[in-house]
Short mmCIF file of C-alpha atoms in Angstrom, two decimals:
data_model
loop_
_atom_site.label_atom_id
_atom_site.label_comp_id
_atom_site.label_asym_id
_atom_site.label_seq_id
_atom_site.Cartn_x
_atom_site.Cartn_y
_atom_site.Cartn_z
CA UNK A 1 117.58 89.57 104.01
CA UNK A 2 116.57 91.32 100.76
CA UNK A 3 113.83 88.72 100.36
CA UNK A 4 112.35 89.43 103.93
CA UNK A 5 112.54 93.31 103.07
CA UNK A 6 110.79 92.94 99.80
CA UNK A 7 108.09 90.65 101.10
CA UNK A 8 107.11 92.86 104.11
CA UNK A 9 107.25 96.17 102.32
CA UNK A 10 105.47 94.88 99.45
CA UNK A 11 102.75 93.25 101.69
CA UNK A 12 102.48 96.59 103.70
CA UNK A 13 101.81 98.51 100.13
CA UNK A 14 99.27 95.69 99.46
CA UNK A 15 97.57 95.76 102.74
CA UNK A 16 97.23 99.54 102.82
CA UNK A 17 95.75 99.22 99.20
CA UNK A 18 93.38 96.47 100.45
CA UNK A 19 92.39 98.60 103.45
CA UNK A 20 91.34 101.38 101.27
CA UNK A 21 89.14 99.13 99.40
CA UNK A 22 87.72 97.52 102.51
CA UNK A 23 87.23 100.77 104.56
CA UNK A 24 86.42 103.30 102.05
CA UNK A 25 84.00 103.62 99.29
CA UNK A 26 86.78 104.07 96.76
CA UNK A 27 86.36 101.86 93.77
CA UNK A 28 89.44 99.51 92.75
CA UNK A 29 90.25 101.70 89.76
CA UNK A 30 90.70 104.75 91.99
CA UNK A 31 92.88 102.96 94.26
CA UNK A 32 95.12 101.77 91.64
CA UNK A 33 95.26 105.38 90.16
CA UNK A 34 96.06 106.57 93.86
CA UNK A 35 99.00 104.01 93.97
CA UNK A 36 100.48 105.21 90.54
CA UNK A 37 100.11 108.93 91.83
CA UNK A 38 101.70 108.17 95.03
CA UNK A 39 104.61 106.46 93.20
CA UNK A 40 105.09 109.61 91.11
CA UNK A 41 105.00 111.81 94.09
CA UNK A 42 107.34 109.67 95.97
CA UNK A 43 109.85 109.94 92.92
CA UNK A 44 109.46 113.72 92.84
CA UNK A 45 110.33 114.12 96.35
CA UNK A 46 113.32 111.77 95.99
CA UNK A 47 111.86 109.30 98.62
CA UNK A 48 111.21 106.39 96.17
CA UNK A 49 114.69 105.53 95.50
CA UNK A 50 115.91 104.84 99.00
CA UNK A 51 112.70 102.79 99.85
CA UNK A 52 113.59 100.73 96.33
CA UNK A 53 117.11 100.40 97.59
CA UNK A 54 115.98 98.89 100.81
CA UNK A 55 112.85 96.81 99.66
CA UNK A 56 113.85 96.16 96.15
CA UNK A 57 110.87 94.48 94.17
CA UNK A 58 108.72 94.79 97.16
CA UNK A 59 108.10 98.42 96.33
CA UNK A 60 108.87 98.43 92.58
CA UNK A 61 106.63 95.68 91.55
CA UNK A 62 103.38 97.16 92.93
CA UNK A 63 101.74 100.02 91.13
CA UNK A 64 104.18 102.44 93.11
CA UNK A 65 106.73 101.43 90.90
CA UNK A 66 104.82 102.04 87.71
CA UNK A 67 104.43 105.59 88.91
CA UNK A 68 107.89 106.06 89.58
CA UNK A 69 108.61 104.86 86.27
CA UNK A 70 106.28 107.60 84.67
CA UNK A 71 107.97 110.12 86.64
CA UNK A 72 111.44 109.16 85.66
CA UNK A 73 110.56 109.10 81.88
CA UNK A 74 108.81 112.39 82.20
CA UNK A 75 111.45 114.08 84.02
CA UNK A 76 114.29 112.76 81.51
CA UNK A 77 112.08 113.80 78.74
CA UNK A 78 111.63 117.33 80.01
CA UNK A 79 115.37 117.69 80.50
CA UNK A 80 116.02 116.60 76.92
CA UNK A 81 113.14 118.22 75.10
CA UNK A 82 111.59 120.90 77.32
CA UNK A 83 107.87 121.29 77.63
CA UNK A 84 106.84 118.62 75.03
CA UNK A 85 108.65 116.13 77.26
CA UNK A 86 105.57 116.23 79.69
CA UNK A 87 103.61 114.45 76.98
CA UNK A 88 106.15 112.04 75.66
CA UNK A 89 108.39 110.95 78.56
CA UNK A 90 105.73 108.55 80.41
CA UNK A 91 104.99 106.74 77.13
CA UNK A 92 108.48 106.27 76.38
CA UNK A 93 109.51 105.04 79.65
CA UNK A 94 106.59 102.77 80.33
CA UNK A 95 106.19 101.13 76.89
CA UNK A 96 108.16 97.96 77.22
CA UNK A 97 106.21 97.11 80.34
CA UNK A 98 102.80 97.82 78.98
CA UNK A 99 103.83 96.06 75.68
CA UNK A 100 104.81 93.03 77.52
CA UNK A 101 101.55 93.02 79.70
CA UNK A 102 99.60 93.10 76.44
CA UNK A 103 101.57 90.58 74.56
CA UNK A 104 101.73 87.74 77.49
CA UNK A 105 97.83 88.64 78.26
CA UNK A 106 97.09 87.89 74.60
CA UNK A 107 99.20 84.75 74.62
CA UNK A 108 97.81 83.53 77.98
CA UNK A 109 94.00 84.04 76.27
CA UNK A 110 95.19 81.67 73.49
CA UNK A 111 96.70 79.20 75.83
CA UNK A 112 93.67 79.08 78.40
CA UNK A 113 90.03 79.39 77.42
CA UNK A 114 88.73 82.97 78.35
CA UNK A 115 85.24 82.84 79.90
CA UNK A 116 82.83 85.94 80.22
CA UNK A 117 81.61 86.88 83.67
CA UNK A 118 77.94 86.17 84.26
#
């Protein structure tokens, strides 16, 4: 049942993002930022964790999960370091994921022949 819940919730998130792309004049970058900010807000109002408990990776893998990770990092850093934690918490919490994306993207570019768009 966990797989089914992850599938339909993740599909719903992606379908909503696609609907924003299709039905509005929002550019893809803005929709991505909207998803990250929504994840931060859901974490702030303590709604994200119950949804994640129900849907697992269906909600944590899309950009909503990245936004929630940023929120958790900032909250933890502010609790430990005060005001300066606002600036360092997001970097500390997301460093592993961002580093992995960069490293694996670079390795993929070595294995496959990248082509420029025309």
